[in-house]
XYZ file of C-alpha atoms in Angstrom:
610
model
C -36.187 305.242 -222.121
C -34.493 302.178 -223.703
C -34.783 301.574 -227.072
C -34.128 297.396 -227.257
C -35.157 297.091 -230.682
C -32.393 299.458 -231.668
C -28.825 297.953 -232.802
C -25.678 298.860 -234.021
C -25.311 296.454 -236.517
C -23.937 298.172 -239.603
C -20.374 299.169 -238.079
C -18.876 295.678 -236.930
C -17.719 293.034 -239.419
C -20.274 289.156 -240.149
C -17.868 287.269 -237.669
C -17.525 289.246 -235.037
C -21.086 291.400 -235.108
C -22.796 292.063 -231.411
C -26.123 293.490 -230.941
C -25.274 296.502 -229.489
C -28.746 297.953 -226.853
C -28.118 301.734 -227.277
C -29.819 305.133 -225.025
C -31.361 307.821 -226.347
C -31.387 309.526 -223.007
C -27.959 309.345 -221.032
C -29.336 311.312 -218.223
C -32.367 309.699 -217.124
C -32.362 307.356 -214.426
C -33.655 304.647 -216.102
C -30.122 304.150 -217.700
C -28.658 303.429 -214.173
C -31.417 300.203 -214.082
C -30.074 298.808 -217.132
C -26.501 299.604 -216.659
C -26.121 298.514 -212.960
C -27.328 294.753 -213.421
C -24.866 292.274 -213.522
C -27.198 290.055 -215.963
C -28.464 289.819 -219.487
C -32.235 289.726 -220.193
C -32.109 285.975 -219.895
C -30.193 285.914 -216.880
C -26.836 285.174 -217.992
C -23.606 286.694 -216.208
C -22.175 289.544 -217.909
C -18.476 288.453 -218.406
C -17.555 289.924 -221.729
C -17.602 293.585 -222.750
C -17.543 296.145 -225.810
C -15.603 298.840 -226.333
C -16.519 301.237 -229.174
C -14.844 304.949 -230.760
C -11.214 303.215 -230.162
C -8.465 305.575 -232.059
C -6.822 303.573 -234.833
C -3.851 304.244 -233.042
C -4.540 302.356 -229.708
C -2.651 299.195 -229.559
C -3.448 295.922 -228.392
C -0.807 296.271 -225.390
C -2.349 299.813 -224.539
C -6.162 298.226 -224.727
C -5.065 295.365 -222.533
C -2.791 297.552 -220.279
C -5.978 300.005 -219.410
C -8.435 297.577 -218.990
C -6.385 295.159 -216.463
C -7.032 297.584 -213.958
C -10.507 296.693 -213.237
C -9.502 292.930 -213.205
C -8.061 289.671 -215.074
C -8.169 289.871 -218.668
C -9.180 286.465 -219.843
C -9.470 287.060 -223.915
C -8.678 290.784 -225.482
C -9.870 290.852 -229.071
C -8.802 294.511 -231.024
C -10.303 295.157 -234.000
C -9.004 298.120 -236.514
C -11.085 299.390 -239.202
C -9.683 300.731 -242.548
C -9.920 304.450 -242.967
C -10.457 306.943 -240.625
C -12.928 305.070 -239.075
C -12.589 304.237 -235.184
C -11.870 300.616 -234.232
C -13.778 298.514 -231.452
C -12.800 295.631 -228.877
C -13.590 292.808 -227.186
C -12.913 291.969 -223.699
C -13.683 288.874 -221.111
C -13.375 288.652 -217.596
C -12.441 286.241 -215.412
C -15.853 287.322 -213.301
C -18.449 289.147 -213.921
C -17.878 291.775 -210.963
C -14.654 292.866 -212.194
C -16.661 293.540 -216.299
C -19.190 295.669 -213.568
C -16.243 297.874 -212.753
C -15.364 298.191 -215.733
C -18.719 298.955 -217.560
C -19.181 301.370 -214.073
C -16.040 303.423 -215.038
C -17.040 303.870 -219.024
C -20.566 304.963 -217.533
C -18.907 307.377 -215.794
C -16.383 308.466 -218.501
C -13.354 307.725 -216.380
C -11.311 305.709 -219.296
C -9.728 307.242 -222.088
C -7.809 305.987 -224.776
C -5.394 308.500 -226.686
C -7.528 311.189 -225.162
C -10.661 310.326 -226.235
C -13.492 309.078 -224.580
C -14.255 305.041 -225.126
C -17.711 304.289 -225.146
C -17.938 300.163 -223.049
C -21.140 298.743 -222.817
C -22.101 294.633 -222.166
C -21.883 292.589 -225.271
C -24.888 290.692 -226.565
C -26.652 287.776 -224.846
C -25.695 285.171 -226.882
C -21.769 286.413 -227.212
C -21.597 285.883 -223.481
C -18.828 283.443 -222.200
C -21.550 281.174 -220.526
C -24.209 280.991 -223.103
C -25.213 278.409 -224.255
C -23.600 278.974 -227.805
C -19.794 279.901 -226.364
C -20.090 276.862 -223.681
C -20.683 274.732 -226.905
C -18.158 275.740 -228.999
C -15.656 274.598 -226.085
C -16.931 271.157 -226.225
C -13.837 268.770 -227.011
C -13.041 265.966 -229.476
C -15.861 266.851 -231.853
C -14.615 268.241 -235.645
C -15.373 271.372 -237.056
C -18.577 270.524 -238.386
C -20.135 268.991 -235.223
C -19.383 272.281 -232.880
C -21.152 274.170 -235.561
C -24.411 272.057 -234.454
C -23.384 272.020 -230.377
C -23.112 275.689 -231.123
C -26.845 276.315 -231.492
C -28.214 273.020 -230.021
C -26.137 271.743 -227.048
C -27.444 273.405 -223.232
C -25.103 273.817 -219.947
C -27.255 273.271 -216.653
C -26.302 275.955 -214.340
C -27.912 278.018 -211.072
C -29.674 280.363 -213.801
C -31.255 278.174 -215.792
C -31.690 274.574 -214.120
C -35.798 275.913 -213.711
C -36.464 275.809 -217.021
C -37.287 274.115 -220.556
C -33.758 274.729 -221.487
C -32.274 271.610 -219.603
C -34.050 269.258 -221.900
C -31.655 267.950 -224.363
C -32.489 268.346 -228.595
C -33.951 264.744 -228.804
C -36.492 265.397 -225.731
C -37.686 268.877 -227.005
C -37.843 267.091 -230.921
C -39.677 264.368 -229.481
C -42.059 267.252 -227.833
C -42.423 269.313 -231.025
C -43.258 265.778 -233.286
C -46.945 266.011 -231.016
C -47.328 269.695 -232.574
C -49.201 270.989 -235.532
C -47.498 272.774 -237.792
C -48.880 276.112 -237.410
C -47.415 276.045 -233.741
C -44.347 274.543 -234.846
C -43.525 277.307 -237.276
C -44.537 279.551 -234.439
C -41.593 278.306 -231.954
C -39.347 278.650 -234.312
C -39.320 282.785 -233.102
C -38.378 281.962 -229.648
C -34.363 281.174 -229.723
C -31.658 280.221 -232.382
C -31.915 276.831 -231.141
C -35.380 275.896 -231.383
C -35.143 277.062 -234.905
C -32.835 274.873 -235.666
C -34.463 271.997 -233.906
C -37.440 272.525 -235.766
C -35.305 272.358 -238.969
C -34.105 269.277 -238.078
C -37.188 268.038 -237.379
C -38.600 268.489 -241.179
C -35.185 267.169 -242.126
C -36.342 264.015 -240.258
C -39.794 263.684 -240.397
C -39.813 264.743 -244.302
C -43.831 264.555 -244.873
C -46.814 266.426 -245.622
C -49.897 265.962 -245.627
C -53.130 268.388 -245.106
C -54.904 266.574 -242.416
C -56.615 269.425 -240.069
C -55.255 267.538 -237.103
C -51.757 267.913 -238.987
C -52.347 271.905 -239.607
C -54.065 273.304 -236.356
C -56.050 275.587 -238.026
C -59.501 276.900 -237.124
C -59.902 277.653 -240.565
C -59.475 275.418 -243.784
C -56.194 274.704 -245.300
C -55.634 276.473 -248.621
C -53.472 277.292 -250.830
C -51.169 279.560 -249.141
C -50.521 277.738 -246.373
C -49.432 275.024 -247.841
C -47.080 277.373 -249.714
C -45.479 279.030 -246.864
C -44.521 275.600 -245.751
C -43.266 274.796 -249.025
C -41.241 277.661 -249.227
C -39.489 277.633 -245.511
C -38.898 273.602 -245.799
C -39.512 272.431 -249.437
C -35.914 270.909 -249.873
C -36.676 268.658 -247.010
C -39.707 267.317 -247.665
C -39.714 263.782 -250.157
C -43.266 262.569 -249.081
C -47.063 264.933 -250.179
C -49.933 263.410 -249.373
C -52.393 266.239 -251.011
C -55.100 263.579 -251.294
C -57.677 265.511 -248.395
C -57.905 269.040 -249.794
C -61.377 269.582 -249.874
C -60.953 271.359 -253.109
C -59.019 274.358 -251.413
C -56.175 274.002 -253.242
C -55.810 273.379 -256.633
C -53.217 273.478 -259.491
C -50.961 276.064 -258.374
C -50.026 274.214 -255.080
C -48.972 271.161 -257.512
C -46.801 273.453 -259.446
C -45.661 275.187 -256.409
C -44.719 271.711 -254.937
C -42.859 270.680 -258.145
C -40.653 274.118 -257.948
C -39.720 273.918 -254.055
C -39.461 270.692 -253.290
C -37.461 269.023 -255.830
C -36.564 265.852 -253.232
C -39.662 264.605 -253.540
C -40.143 261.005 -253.433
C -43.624 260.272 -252.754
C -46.654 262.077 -254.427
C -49.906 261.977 -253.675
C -52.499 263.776 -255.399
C -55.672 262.262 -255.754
C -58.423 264.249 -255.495
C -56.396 267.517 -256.484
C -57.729 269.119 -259.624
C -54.985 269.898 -261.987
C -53.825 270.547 -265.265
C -51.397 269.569 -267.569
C -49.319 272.195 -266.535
C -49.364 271.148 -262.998
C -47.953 267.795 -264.651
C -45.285 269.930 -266.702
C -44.166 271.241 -263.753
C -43.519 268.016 -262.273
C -41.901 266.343 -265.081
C -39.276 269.346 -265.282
C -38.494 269.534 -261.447
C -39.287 266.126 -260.000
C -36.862 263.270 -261.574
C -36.675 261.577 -258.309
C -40.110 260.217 -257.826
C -40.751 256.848 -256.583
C -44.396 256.245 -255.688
C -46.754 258.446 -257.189
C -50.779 258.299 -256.680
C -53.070 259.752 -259.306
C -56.115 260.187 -260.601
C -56.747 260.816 -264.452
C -60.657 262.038 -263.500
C -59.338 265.256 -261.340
C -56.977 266.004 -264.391
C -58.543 268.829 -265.884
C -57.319 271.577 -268.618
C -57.652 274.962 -268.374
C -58.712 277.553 -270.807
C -57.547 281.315 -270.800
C -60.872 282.200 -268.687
C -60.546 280.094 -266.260
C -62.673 277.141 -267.455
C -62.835 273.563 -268.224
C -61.758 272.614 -270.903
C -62.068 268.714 -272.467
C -61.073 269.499 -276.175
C -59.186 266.576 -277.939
C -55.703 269.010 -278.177
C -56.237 269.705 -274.294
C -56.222 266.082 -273.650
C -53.666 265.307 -275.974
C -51.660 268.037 -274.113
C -52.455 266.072 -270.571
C -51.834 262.892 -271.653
C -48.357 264.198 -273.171
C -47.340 265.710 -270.296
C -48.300 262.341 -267.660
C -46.319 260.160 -270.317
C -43.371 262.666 -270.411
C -43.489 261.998 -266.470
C -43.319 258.471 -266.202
C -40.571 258.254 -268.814
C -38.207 260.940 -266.793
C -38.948 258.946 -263.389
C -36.835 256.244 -263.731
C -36.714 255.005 -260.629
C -40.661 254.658 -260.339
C -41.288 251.603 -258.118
C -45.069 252.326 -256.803
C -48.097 253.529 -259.105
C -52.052 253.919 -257.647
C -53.651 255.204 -261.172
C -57.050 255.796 -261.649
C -57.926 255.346 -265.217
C -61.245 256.908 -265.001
C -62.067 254.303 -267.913
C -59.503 255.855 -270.364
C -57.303 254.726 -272.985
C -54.141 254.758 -270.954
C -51.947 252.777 -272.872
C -50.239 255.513 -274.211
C -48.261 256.796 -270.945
C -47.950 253.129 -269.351
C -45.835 252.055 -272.147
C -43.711 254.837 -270.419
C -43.124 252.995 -267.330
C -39.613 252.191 -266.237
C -40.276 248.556 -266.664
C -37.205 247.958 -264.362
C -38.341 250.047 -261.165
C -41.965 249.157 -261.539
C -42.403 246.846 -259.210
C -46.334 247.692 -257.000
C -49.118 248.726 -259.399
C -52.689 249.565 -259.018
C -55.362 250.633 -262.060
C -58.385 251.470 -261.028
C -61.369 251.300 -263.259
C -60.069 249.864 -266.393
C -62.926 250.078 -269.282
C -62.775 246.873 -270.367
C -62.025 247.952 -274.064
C -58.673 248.691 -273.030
C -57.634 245.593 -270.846
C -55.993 243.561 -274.140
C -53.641 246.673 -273.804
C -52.825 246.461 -270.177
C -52.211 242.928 -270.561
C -49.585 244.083 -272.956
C -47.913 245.904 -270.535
C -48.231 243.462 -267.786
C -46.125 240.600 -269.763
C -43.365 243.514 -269.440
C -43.333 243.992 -265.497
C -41.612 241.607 -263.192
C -44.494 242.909 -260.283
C -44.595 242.182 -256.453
C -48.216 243.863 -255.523
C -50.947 244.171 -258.735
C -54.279 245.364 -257.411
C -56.721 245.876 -261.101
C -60.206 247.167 -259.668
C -63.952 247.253 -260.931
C -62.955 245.116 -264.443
C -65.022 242.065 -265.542
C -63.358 238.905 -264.749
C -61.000 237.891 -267.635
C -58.551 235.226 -267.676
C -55.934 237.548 -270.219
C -54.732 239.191 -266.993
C -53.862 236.215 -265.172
C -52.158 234.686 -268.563
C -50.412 238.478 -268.478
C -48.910 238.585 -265.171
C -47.794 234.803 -265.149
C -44.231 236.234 -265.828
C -44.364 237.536 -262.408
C -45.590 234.205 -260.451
C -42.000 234.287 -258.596
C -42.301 237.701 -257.640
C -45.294 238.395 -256.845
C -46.598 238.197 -253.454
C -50.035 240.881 -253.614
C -51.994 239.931 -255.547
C -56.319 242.199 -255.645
C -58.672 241.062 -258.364
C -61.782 242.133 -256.596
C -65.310 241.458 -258.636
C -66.590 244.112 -260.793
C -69.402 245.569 -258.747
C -71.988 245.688 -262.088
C -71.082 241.798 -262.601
C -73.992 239.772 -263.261
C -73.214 236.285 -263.589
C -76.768 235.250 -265.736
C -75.606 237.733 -268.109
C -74.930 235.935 -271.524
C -71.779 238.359 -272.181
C -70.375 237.408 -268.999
C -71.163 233.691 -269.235
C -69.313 234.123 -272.570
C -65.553 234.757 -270.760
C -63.495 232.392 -270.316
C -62.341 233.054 -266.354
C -60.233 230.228 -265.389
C -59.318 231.200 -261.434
C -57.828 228.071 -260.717
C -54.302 229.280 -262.409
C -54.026 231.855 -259.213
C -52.863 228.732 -257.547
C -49.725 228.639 -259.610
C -48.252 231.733 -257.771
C -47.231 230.163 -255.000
C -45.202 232.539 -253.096
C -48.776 235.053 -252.698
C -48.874 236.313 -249.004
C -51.842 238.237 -250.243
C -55.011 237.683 -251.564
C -58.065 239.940 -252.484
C -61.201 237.967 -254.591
C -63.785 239.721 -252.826
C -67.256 239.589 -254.785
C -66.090 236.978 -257.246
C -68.264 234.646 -258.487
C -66.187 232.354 -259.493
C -64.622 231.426 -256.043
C -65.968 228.120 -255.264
C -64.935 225.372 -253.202
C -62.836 223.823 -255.443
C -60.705 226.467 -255.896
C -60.348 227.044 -252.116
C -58.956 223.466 -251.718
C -56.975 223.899 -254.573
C -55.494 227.525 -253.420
C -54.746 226.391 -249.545
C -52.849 223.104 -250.836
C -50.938 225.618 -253.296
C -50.526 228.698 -251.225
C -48.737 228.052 -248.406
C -47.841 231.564 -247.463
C -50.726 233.111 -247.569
C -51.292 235.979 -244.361
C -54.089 237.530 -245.630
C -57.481 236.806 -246.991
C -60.119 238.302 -248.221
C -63.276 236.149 -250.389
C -66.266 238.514 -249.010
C -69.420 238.207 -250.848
C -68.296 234.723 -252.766
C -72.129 233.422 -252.381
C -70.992 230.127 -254.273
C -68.745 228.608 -251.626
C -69.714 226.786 -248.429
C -67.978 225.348 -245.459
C -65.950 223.006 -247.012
C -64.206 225.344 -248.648
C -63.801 227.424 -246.062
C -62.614 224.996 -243.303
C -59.339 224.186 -246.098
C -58.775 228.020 -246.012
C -58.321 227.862 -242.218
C -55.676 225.388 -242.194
C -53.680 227.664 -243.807
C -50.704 227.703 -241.667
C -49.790 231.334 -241.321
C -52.795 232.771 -241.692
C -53.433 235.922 -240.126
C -56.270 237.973 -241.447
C -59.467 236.327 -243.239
C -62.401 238.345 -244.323
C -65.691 236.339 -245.057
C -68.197 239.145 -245.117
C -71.805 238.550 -246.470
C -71.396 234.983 -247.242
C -74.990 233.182 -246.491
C -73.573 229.628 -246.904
C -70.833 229.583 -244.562
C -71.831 229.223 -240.138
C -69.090 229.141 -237.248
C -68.855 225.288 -236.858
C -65.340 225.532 -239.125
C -63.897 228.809 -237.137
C -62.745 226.957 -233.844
C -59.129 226.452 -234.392
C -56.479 229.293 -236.884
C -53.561 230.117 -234.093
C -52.405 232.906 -235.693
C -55.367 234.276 -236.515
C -55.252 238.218 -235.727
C -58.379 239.833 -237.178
C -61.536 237.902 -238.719
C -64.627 239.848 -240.218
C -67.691 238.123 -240.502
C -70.463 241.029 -241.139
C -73.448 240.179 -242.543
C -73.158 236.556 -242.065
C -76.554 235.104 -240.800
C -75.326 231.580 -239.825
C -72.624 232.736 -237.820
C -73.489 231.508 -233.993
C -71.466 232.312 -230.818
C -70.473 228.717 -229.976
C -67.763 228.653 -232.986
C -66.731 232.469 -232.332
C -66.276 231.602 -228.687
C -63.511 228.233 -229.475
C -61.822 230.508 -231.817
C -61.685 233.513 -228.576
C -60.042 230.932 -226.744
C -57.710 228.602 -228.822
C -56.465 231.923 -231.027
C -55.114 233.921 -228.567
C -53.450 236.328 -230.870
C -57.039 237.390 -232.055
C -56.859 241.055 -231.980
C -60.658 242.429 -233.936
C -63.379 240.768 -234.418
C -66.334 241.765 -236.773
C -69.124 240.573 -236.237
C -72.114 243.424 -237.252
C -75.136 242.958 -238.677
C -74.832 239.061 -237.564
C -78.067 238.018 -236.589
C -77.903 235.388 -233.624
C -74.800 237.025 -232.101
C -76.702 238.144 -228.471
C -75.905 238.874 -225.032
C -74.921 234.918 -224.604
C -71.651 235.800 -226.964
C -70.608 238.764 -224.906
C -70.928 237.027 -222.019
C -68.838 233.719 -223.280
C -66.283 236.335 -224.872
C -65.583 237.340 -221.335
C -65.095 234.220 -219.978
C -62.764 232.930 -222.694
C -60.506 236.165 -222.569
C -60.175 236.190 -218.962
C -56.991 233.968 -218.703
C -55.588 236.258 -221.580
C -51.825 237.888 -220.586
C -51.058 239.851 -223.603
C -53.330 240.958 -226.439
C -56.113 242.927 -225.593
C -59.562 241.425 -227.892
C -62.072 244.434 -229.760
C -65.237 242.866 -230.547
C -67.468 245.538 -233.221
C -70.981 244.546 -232.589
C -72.896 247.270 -234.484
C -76.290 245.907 -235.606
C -75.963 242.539 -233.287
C -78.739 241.948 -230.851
C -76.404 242.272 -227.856
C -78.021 245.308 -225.418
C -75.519 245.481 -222.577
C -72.089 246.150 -223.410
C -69.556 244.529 -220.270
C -65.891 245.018 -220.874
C -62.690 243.417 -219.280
C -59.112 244.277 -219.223
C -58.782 242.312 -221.953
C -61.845 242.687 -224.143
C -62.979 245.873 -225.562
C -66.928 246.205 -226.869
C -66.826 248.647 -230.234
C -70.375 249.442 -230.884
C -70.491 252.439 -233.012
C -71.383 252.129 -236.934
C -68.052 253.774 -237.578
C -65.661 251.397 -238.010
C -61.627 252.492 -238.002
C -60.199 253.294 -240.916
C -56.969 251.190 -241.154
C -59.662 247.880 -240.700
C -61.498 248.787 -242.891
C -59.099 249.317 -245.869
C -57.028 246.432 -244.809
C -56.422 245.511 -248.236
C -57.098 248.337 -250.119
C -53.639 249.979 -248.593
C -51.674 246.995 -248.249
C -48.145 247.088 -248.922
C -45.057 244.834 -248.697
């Protein structure tokens, strides 16, 4: 019985080493199956054979001088071994009938060398003259380097082989592998040499991770250990962790496990991960490379000894330490998404790289603290500022004013506890009108402001020329005069006017570029003004119009008729809560009518980037 899992590995030197099938019974007949095919497992010719227990005294001319008989000698490699030990050869015919012969006389002890038997057998699979390795290595006009990678990557269609997978070159089966989840892409990597290495090269491309199920392919939840096994097998590739959806499976350990093994990391994402401040020590020591980093101060938590929360001042002195001691080492910080979790965090942003900084987002600033962020504001020369859930106050606008050149992003959304009859709010001084200054702003979040009114939307679309996107949801003090300036905007492409009661369709007839428009909630809105804008925008791409009142089956039916003499973009209309009952579609009109809504509409400017 053959025993394939058996080699003789141990007696031939790194460069030259063959995987060597040996017998344990010579006598059986099962021998004579193995030994009288003229093919490898995987169906190659066998061209090239070994030849083991050589006397140190055998020269090359006697080697090659014996073995001509059985046919021509196309490469004769003799190699001696130091000692007493016996040498061992290589030898390639020109065909593999004549390496038959041969292999049929050492089977039947006819050769001898010195007087001693020579023991010839086929050399491995992959040492064969027409595998797919050797026919690489032959390629011309590529340097040393490059045949190294044909080696292991590059395929020869012949007879044996034209059938299969293998004729697919390494950017159709990388393209094929990309639609994989990982846990089936780490199990391909056991079927050759060469999808290994393609696999390889795919991380070295692709170069992200995050822990989306669809990602994984588990059946189970992602935890800590699989993420580590990754980590381990591919952590010098990866620059981009997106840890953000861990449903509290993984926890502190991963963080420092990512800061250890993957210290290319570029992008880090780990909102939502519970961690410590030595998860952050980790990173600060490892991870000097860092250019966009998300974070949340509320999952940073301290450990005791037990096992346990712990919020003493020294533990939070430790944290806040530790996330100052890693802004200060990553100089080259251009992107920050910090939740403030209505701390004093002026400690660790006085640690930014104020040259690199150039995108930053605080979320819930207490408003104790903002005469402190302003301070570090007048520093930053910033392209996107998103500040979220503060009272309105007119210090930040005076703050970033050193940025009006730069900055083109520009989210101030309402605070969601703002009351405007409040006496402490009537007290601020808010003046919104000096947004208008920044003139090169492409875009624009005031949603649930109270002080957007029509004056400053005149004001803002004779000032902001640029503008692409637009978002002044729930601004209950402006009408349609104000919005018909905003849609003579030249360029603009996305305008959100959710839950405004003032506003109707009779100004939305006529924005050309216009590519999405959200109306929800709006009970004026009527189909005759949605139905001119279907048909003079024809780059209008979504449409939102739920929980609008007097949109009915009339609008559907006018939507189809204006799309019909559409060529190109295809129109999704998201009628969930309308009073429209039938739901006709087109080629180029789609009817959305789940409550659902997709996620990249509706964070449209809670994402955005430049």
């Amino acid at each position: 019985m053959l025993a394939w899992d058996d080699y003789y590995d141990s007696w031939t030197p790194d460069r030259h080493r063959e995987r060597v099938y040996h017998t344990k019974n010579f006598n059986t007949e099962e021998i004579c199956v193995y030994h009288g095919s003229q093919e490898t497992y995987d169906h190659l010719p066998i061209k090239k054979i070994l030849i083991a227990n050589i006397d140190q005294e055998i020269t090359y001319k006697e080697l090659k001088s014996t073995f001509s008989i059985y046919g021509e000698i196309v490469d004769c490699i003799l190699k001696k071994k130091s000692g007493k030990k016996k040498s061992y050869a290589f030898i390639t015919y020109d065909c593999d009938s004549e390496a038959q012969s041969a292999l049929d006389a050492g089977y039947k002890k006819e050769i001898r060398l010195n007087n001693d038997w020579v023991r010839v057998i086929p050399a491995a699979s992959w040492n064969q003259p027409d595998s797919i390795e050797n026919q690489a290595r032959k390629t011309k006009h590529l340097n040393e380097e490059e045949s190294k990678d044909i080696s292991i990557y590059n395929i020869i269609v012949t007879d044996e082989n034209k059938d299969t997978i293998h004729v697919l070159n390494n950017d159709c089966l990388m393209h094929i592998f990309m639609y994989l989840p990982i846990a089936d892409r780490v199990r391909i990597e056991r079927v050759c040499k060469r999808w290994k290495a393609i696999c390889e090269e795919f991380w070295r491309c692709n170069k992200k991770l995050d822990l989306k199920p669809i990602t994984w392919g588990l059946s189970e939840q992602i935890k800590a250990h699989h993420v580590y096994k990754v980590l381990h097998k591919y952590g010098t590739y990866i620059s981009n962790i997106d840890l953000s959806n861990n449903e509290n499976t993984i926890g502190n350990a991963t963080l420092i496990s990512i800061a250890k093994l993957c210290p290319n990391v570029q992008t880090v994402n780990i909102k939502g991960l519970k961690h410590s401040s030595s998860g952050i020590k980790a990173l600060a020591d490892n991870c000097i490379n860092i250019k966009k980093l998300i974070i949340s101060l509320s999952d940073g938590q301290n450990f005791t000894n037990k096992g346990k929360y712990s919020n003493t001042p020294t533990a939070n002195d430790t944290y806040i330490k530790e996330i100052s001691r890693l802004f200060s080492k990553n100089r080259e910080l251009q992107y920050l998404d910090l939740n403030c979790d209505r701390l004093n965090v002026i400690e660790f942003l006085l640690c930014l790289p104020v040259k690199s900084v150039k995108k930053l987002i605080l979320r819930n600033i207490s408003y104790f603290y903002i005469s402190d962020v302003c301070t570090v504001l007048q520093k930053l020369q910033l392209q996107l500022l998103s500040i979220n859930n503060i009272p309105p106050n007119s210090s930040i606008i005076d703050a970033i004013m050193p940025s009006a050149k730069n900055l083109k992003i520009l989210q101030i959304p309402g605070y969601k506890c703002f009351n405007p009859s409040d006496e402490r709010i009537q007290s601020l001084s808010f003046d919104l009108t000096r947004i208008c200054e920044f003139n090169n702003l492409t875009v624009l979040n005031l949603k649930n402001n109270y002080y957007v009114d029509d004056d400053f939307l005149i004001k803002l679309s004779d000032k902001c020329k640029l503008l692409l996107k637009i978002n002044i949801g729930f601004c209950h003090y402006m009408t349609n005069k104000g919005l018909k300036c905003v849609t003579t905007l030249p360029k603009l492409q996305v305008l959100l006017i959710d839950g405004i009661k003032n506003i109707s369709d009779e100004v939305l007839t006529n924005i050309p570029e216009l590519q999405t428009l959200s109306c929800t909630l709006c009970d004026n809105i009527h189909y005759a003004g949605l139905t001119t804008l279907i048909t003079t925008s024809e780059k209008l791409k979504n449409l939102y119009v739920c929980f609008c009142k007097l949109i009915t089956n009339d609008f559907l039916d006018a939507a189809l008729e204006a799309t019909k003499y559409r060529k190109n973009t295809v129109l999704t209309v998201f009628v969930y809560g309308t009073r429209i009952t039938k739901f006709t579609e087109s080629s180029f009109l789609k009817i959305y009518k789940y409550d659902e809504l997709p996620m990249d509409e509706c964070e449209l400017f809670e994402h955005e980037e430049i």
